PDB file of C-alpha atoms and ligand atoms in Angstrom:
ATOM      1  CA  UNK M 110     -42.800-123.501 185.365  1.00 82.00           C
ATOM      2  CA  UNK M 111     -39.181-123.105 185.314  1.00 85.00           C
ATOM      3  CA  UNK M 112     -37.510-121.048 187.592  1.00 92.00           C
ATOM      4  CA  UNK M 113     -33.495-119.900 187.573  1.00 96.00           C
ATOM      5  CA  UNK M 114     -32.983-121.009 190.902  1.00 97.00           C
ATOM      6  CA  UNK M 115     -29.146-120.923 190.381  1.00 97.00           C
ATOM      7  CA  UNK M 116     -29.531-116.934 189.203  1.00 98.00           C
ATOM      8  CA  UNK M 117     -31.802-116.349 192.950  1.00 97.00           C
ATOM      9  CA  UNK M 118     -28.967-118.177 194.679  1.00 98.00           C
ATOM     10  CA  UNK M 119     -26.251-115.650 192.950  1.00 98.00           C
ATOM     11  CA  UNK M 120     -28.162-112.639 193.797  1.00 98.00           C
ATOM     12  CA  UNK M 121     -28.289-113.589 197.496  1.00 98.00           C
ATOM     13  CA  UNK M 122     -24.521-114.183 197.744  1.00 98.00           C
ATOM     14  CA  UNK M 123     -24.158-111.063 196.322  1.00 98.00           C
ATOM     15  CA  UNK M 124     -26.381-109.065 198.594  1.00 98.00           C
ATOM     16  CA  UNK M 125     -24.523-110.939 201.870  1.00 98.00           C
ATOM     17  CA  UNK M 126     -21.363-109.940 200.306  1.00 98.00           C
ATOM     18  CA  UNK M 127     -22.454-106.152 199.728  1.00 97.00           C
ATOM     19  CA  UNK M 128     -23.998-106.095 203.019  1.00 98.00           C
ATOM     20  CA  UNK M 129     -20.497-107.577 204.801  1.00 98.00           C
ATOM     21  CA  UNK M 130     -18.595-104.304 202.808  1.00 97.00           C
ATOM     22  CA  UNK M 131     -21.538-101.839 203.738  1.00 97.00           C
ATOM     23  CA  UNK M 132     -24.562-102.758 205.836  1.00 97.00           C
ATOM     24  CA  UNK M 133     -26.526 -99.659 204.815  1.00 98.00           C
ATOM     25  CA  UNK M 134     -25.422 -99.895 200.914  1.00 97.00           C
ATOM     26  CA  UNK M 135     -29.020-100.847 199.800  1.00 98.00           C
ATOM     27  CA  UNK M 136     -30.366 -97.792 202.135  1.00 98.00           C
ATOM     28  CA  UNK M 137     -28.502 -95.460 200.320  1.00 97.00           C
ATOM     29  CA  UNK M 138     -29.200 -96.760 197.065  1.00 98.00           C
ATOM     30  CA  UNK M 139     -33.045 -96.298 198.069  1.00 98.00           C
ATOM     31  CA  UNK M 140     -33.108 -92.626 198.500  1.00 97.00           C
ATOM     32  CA  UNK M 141     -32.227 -91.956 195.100  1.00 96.00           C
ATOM     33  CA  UNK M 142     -29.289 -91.632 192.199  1.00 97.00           C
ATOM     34  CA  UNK M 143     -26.899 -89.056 191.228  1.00 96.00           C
ATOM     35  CA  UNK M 144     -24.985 -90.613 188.818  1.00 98.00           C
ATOM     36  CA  UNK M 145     -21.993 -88.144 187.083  1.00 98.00           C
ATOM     37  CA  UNK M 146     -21.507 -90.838 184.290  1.00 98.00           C
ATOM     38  CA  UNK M 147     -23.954 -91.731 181.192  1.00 98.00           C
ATOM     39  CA  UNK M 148     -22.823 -94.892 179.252  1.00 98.00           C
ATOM     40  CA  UNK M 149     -23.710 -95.555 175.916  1.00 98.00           C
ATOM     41  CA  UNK M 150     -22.676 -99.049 175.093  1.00 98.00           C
ATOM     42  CA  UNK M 151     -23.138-101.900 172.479  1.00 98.00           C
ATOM     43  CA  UNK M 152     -25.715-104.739 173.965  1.00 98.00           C
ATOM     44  CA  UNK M 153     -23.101-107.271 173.508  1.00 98.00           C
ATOM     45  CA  UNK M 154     -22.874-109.343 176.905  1.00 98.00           C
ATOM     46  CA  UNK M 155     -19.193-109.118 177.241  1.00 98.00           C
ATOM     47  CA  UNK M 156     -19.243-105.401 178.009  1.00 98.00           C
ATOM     48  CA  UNK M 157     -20.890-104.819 181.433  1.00 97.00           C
ATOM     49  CA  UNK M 158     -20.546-100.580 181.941  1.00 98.00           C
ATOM     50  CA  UNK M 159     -19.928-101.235 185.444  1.00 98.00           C
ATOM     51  CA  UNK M 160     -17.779-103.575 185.828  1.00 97.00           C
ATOM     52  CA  UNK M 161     -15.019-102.391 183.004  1.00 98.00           C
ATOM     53  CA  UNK M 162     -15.150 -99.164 184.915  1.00 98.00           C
ATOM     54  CA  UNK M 163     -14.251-100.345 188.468  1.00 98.00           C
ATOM     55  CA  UNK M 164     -17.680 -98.312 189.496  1.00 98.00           C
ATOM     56  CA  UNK M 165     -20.370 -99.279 192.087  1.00 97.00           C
ATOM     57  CA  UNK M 166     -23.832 -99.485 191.712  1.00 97.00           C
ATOM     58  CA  UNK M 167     -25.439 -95.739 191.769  1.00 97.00           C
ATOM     59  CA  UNK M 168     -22.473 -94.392 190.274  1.00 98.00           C
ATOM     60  CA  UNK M 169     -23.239 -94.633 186.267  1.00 98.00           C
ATOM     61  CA  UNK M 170     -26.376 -94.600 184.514  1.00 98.00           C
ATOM     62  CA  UNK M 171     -26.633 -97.119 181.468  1.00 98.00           C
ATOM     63  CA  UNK M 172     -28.339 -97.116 177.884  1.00 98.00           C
ATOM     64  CA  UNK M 173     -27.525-100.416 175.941  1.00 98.00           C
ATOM     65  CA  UNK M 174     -28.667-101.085 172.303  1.00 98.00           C
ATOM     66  CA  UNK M 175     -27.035-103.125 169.510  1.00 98.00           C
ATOM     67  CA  UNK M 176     -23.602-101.533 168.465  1.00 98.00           C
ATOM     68  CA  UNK M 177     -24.144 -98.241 170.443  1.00 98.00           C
ATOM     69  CA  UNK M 178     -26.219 -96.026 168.335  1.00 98.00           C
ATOM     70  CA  UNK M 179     -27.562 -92.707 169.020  1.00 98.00           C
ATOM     71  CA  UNK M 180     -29.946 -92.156 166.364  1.00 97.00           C
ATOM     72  CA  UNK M 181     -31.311 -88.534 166.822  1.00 94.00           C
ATOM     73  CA  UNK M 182     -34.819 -89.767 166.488  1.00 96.00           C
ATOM     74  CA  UNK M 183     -34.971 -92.596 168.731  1.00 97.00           C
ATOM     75  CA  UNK M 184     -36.936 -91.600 171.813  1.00 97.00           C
ATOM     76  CA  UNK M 185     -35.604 -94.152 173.875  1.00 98.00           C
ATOM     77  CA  UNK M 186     -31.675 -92.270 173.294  1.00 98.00           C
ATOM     78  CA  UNK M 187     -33.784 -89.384 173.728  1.00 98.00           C
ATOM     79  CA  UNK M 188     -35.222 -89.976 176.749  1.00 98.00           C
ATOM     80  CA  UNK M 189     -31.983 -91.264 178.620  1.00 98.00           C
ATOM     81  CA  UNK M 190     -29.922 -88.243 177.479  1.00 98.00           C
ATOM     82  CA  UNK M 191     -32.656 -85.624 178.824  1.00 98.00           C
ATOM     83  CA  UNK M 192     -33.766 -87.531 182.142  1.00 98.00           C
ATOM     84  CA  UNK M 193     -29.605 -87.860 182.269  1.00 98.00           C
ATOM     85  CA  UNK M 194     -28.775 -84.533 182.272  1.00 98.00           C
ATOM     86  CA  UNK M 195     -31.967 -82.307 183.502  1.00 97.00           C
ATOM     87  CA  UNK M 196     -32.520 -84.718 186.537  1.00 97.00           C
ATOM     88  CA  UNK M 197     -29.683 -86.321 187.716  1.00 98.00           C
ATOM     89  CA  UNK M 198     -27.071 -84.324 186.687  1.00 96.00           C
ATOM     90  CA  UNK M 199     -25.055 -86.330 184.722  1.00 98.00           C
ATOM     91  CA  UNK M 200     -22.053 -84.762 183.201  1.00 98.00           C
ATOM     92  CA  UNK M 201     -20.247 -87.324 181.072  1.00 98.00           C
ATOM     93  CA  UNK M 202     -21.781 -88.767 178.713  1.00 98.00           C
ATOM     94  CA  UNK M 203     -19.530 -91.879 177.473  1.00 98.00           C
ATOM     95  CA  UNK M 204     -20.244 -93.156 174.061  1.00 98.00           C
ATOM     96  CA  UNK M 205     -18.156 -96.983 173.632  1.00 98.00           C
ATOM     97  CA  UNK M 206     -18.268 -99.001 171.094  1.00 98.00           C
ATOM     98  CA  UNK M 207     -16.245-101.921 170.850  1.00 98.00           C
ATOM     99  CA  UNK M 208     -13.668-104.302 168.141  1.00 98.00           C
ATOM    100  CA  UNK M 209     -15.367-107.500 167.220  1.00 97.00           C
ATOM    101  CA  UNK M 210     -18.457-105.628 167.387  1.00 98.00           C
ATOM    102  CA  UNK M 211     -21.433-108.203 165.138  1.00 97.00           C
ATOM    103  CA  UNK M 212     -23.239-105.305 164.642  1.00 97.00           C
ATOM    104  CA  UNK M 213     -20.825-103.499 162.751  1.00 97.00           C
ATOM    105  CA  UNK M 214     -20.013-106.698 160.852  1.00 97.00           C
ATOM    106  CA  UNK M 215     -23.253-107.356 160.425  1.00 96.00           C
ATOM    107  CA  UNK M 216     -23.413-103.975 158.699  1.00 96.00           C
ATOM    108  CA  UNK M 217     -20.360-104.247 156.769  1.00 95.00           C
ATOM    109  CA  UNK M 218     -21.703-107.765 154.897  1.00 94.00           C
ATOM    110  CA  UNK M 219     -24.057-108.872 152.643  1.00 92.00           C
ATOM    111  CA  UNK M 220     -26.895-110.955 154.297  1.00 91.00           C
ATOM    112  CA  UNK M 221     -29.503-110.224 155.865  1.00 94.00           C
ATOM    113  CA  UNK M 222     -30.298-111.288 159.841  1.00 95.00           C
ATOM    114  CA  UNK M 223     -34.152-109.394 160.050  1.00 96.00           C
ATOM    115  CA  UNK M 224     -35.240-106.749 161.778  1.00 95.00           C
ATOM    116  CA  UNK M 225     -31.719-105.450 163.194  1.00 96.00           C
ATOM    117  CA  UNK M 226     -30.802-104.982 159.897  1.00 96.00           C
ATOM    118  CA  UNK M 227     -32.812-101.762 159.726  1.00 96.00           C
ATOM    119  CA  UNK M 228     -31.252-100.803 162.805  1.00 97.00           C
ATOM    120  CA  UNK M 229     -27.547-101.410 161.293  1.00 97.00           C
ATOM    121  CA  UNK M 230     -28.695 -99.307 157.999  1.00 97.00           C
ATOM    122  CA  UNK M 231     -27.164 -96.130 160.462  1.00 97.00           C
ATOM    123  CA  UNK M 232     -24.116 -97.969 160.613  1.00 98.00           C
ATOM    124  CA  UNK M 233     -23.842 -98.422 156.240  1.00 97.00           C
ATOM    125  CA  UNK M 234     -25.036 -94.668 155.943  1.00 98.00           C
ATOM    126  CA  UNK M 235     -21.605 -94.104 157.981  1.00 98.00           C
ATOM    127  CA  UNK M 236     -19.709 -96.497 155.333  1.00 97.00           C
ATOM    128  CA  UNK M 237     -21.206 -95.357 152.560  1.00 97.00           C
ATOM    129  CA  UNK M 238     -20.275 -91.591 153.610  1.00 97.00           C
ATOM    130  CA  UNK M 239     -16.856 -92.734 154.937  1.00 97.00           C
ATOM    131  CA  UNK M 240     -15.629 -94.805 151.704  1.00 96.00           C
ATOM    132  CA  UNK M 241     -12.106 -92.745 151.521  1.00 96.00           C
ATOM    133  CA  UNK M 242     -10.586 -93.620 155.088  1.00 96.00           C
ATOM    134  CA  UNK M 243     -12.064 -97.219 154.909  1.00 96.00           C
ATOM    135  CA  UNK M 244     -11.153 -98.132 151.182  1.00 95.00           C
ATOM    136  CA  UNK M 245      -7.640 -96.774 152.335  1.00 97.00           C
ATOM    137  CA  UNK M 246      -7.422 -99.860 154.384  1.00 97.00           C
ATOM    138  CA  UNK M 247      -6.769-102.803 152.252  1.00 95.00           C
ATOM    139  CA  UNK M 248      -6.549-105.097 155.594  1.00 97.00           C
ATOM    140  CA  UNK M 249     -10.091-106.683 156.320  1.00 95.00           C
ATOM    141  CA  UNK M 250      -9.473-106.366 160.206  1.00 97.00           C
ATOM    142  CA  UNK M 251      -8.233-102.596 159.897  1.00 97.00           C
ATOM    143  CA  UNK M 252     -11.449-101.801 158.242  1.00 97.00           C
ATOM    144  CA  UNK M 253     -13.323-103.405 160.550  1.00 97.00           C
ATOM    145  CA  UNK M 254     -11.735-101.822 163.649  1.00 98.00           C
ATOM    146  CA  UNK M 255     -11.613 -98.598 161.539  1.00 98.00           C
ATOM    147  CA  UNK M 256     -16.051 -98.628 160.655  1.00 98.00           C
ATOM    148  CA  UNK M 257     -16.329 -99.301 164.765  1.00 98.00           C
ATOM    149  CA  UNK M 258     -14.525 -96.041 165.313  1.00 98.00           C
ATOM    150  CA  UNK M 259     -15.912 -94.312 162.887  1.00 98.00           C
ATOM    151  CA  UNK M 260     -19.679 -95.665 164.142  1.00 98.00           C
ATOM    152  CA  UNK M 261     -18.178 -94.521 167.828  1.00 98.00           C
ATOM    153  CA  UNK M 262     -17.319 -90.696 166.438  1.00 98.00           C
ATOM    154  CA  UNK M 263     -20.492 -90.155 164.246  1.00 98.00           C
ATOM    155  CA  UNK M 264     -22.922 -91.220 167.634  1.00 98.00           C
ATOM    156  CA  UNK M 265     -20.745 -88.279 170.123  1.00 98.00           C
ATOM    157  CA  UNK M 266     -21.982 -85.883 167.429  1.00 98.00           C
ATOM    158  CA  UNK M 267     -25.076 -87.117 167.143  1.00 98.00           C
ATOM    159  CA  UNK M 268     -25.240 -86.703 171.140  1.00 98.00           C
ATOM    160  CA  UNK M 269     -23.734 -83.033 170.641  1.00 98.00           C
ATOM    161  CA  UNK M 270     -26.427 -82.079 168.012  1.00 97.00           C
ATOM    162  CA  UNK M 271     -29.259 -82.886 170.294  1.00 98.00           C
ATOM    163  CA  UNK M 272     -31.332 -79.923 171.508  1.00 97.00           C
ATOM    164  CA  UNK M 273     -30.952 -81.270 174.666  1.00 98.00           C
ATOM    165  CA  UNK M 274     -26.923 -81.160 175.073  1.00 98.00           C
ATOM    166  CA  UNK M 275     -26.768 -77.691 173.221  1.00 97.00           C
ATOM    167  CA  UNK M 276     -29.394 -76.582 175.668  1.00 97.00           C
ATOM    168  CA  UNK M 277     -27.372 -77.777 178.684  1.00 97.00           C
ATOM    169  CA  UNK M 278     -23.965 -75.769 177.086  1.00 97.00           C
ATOM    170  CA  UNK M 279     -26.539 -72.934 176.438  1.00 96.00           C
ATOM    171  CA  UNK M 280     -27.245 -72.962 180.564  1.00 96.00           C
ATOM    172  CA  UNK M 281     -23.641 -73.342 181.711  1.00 96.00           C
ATOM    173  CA  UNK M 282     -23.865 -76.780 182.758  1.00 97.00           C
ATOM    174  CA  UNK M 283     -20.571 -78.570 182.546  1.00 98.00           C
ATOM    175  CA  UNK M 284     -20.970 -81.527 179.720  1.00 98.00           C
ATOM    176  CA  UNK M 285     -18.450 -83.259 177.868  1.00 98.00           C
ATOM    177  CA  UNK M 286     -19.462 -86.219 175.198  1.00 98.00           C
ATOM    178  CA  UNK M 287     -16.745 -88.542 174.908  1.00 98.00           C
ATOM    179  CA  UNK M 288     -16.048 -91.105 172.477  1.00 98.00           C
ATOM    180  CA  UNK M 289     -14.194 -94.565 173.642  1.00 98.00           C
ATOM    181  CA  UNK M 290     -13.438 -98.380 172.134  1.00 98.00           C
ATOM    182  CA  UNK M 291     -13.857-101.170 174.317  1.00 98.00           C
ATOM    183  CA  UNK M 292     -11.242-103.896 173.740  1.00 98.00           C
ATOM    184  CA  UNK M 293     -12.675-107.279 174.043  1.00 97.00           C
ATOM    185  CA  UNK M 294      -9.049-109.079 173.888  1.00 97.00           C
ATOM    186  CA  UNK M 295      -7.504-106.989 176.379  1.00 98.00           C
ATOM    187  CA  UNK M 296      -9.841-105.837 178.184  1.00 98.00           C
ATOM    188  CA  UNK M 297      -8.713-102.295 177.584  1.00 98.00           C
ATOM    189  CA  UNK M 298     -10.195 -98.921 177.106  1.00 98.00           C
ATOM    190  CA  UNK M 299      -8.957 -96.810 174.137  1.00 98.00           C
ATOM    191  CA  UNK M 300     -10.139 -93.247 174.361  1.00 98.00           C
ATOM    192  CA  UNK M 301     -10.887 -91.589 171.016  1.00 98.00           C
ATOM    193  CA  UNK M 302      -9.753 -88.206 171.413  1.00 98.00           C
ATOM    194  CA  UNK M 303     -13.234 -86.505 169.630  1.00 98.00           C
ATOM    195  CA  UNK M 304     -14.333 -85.279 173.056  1.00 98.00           C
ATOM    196  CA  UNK M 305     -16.864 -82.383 172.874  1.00 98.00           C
ATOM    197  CA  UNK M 306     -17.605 -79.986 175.575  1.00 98.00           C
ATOM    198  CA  UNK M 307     -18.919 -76.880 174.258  1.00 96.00           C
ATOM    199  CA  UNK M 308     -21.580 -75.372 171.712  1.00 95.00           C
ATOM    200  CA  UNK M 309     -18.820 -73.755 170.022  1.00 94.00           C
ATOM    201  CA  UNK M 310     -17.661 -77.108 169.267  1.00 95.00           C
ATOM    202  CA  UNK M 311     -20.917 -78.070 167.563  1.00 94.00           C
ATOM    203  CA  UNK M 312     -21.089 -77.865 163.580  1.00 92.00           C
ATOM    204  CA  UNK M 313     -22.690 -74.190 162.715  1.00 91.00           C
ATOM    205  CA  UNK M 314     -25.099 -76.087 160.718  1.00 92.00           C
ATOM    206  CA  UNK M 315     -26.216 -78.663 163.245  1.00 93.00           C
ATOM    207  CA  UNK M 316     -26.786 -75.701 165.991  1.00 93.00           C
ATOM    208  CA  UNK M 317     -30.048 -75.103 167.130  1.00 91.00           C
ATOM    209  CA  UNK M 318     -29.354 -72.200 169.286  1.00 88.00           C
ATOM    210  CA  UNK M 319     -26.846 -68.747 168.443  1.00 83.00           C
ATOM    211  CA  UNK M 320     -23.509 -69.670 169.844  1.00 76.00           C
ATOM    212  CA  UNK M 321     -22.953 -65.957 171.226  1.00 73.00           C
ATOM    213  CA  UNK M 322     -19.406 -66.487 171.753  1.00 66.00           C
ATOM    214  CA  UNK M 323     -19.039 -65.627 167.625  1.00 49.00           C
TER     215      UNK M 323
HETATM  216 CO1  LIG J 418     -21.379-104.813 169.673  1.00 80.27          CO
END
């Protein structure tokens, strides 16, 4: 049997190194979470939530799939949003994609990889509906960078539509969705501007509940 030795011998540099900043840091971390940050990410091994975000262990909850999708059926989504927000309180939920994303290329070409093409079929619904701001780009890498902001603003409003978030507006809780690109030259953040924070914000059509503020 082969064991990652050199992994186990990482991990316990890392604890003596924690432990030398703060020698109760795993005590703390064993009575519980209350993470203010939910990260949406692509699974891509470049982007590691924490790290990018200068945060510490405890401080941001993490949901990782293959070029950051929300689909509103998936249960596993499903289940991080509402365990995010009813019990611990989260209240940002970051959605990041990222350029040089092979999902979206993936999704933008014609060839087939298996099973993850199925997956990547949201990502084609969004080209197919979004054929006038991407056939306005005749540059290759403009479209490409253009389909993995476009993938980025379609999953924030497939957050917003869940019962789940327009419940939480519905109760007062302060929640904002936020939509973000990860720069994997720089190293950058580039924030989206397509924040939502309200019900009133929602799409009439997409609202479960009467906004009562119209
Ligand atoms: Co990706």
């Amino acid at each position: 049997m082969k064991k990652l030795q050199k992994l186990f011998d990482q991990n316990k540099a890392w604890v003596e190194k924690k432990l030398v900043k703060d020698e109760k840091v795993f005590e703390t971390l064993s009575a519980g979470q209350s993470p203010k940050y939910l990260w949406i990410g692509c699974s891509d091994s470049r982007i590691p939530a924490n790290e990018i975000l200068g945060l510490e262990p405890g401080e941001v909850f993490v949901h990782r799939n293959v070029a950051n999708l929300f689909p509103h059926t998936d249960f596993n989504c499903l289940s991080v949003l509402e365990y995010g927000i009813n019990y611990l309180g989260i209240e940002h939920v970051i959605v990041c994609g990222h350029y040089g994303c092979g999902g979206v290329k993936a999704a933008m070409e014609s060839s087939q990889l298996g099973l993850v093409d199925n997956w990547l079929r949201h990502i084609r619904d969004i080209s197919a509906n979004e054929t006038k701001a991407l056939e306005a780009l005749s540059d290759p890498i403009e479209k490409y960078k253009k389909l993995v902001e476009l993938n980025v603003v379609y999953q924030v409003l497939n957050v917003c539509h869940t019962t789940i978030c327009q419940n939480a507006w519905a109760n007062n809780k302060s929640l904002s969705v936020h939509g973000w690109v990860y720069d994997v030259s720089t190293g950058f953040l580039k924030d989206l501007d397509c924040c939502i924070s309200s019900l009133e914000q929602v799409d009439k059509a997409y609202r479960t509940l009467e906004y009562k503020g119209q």
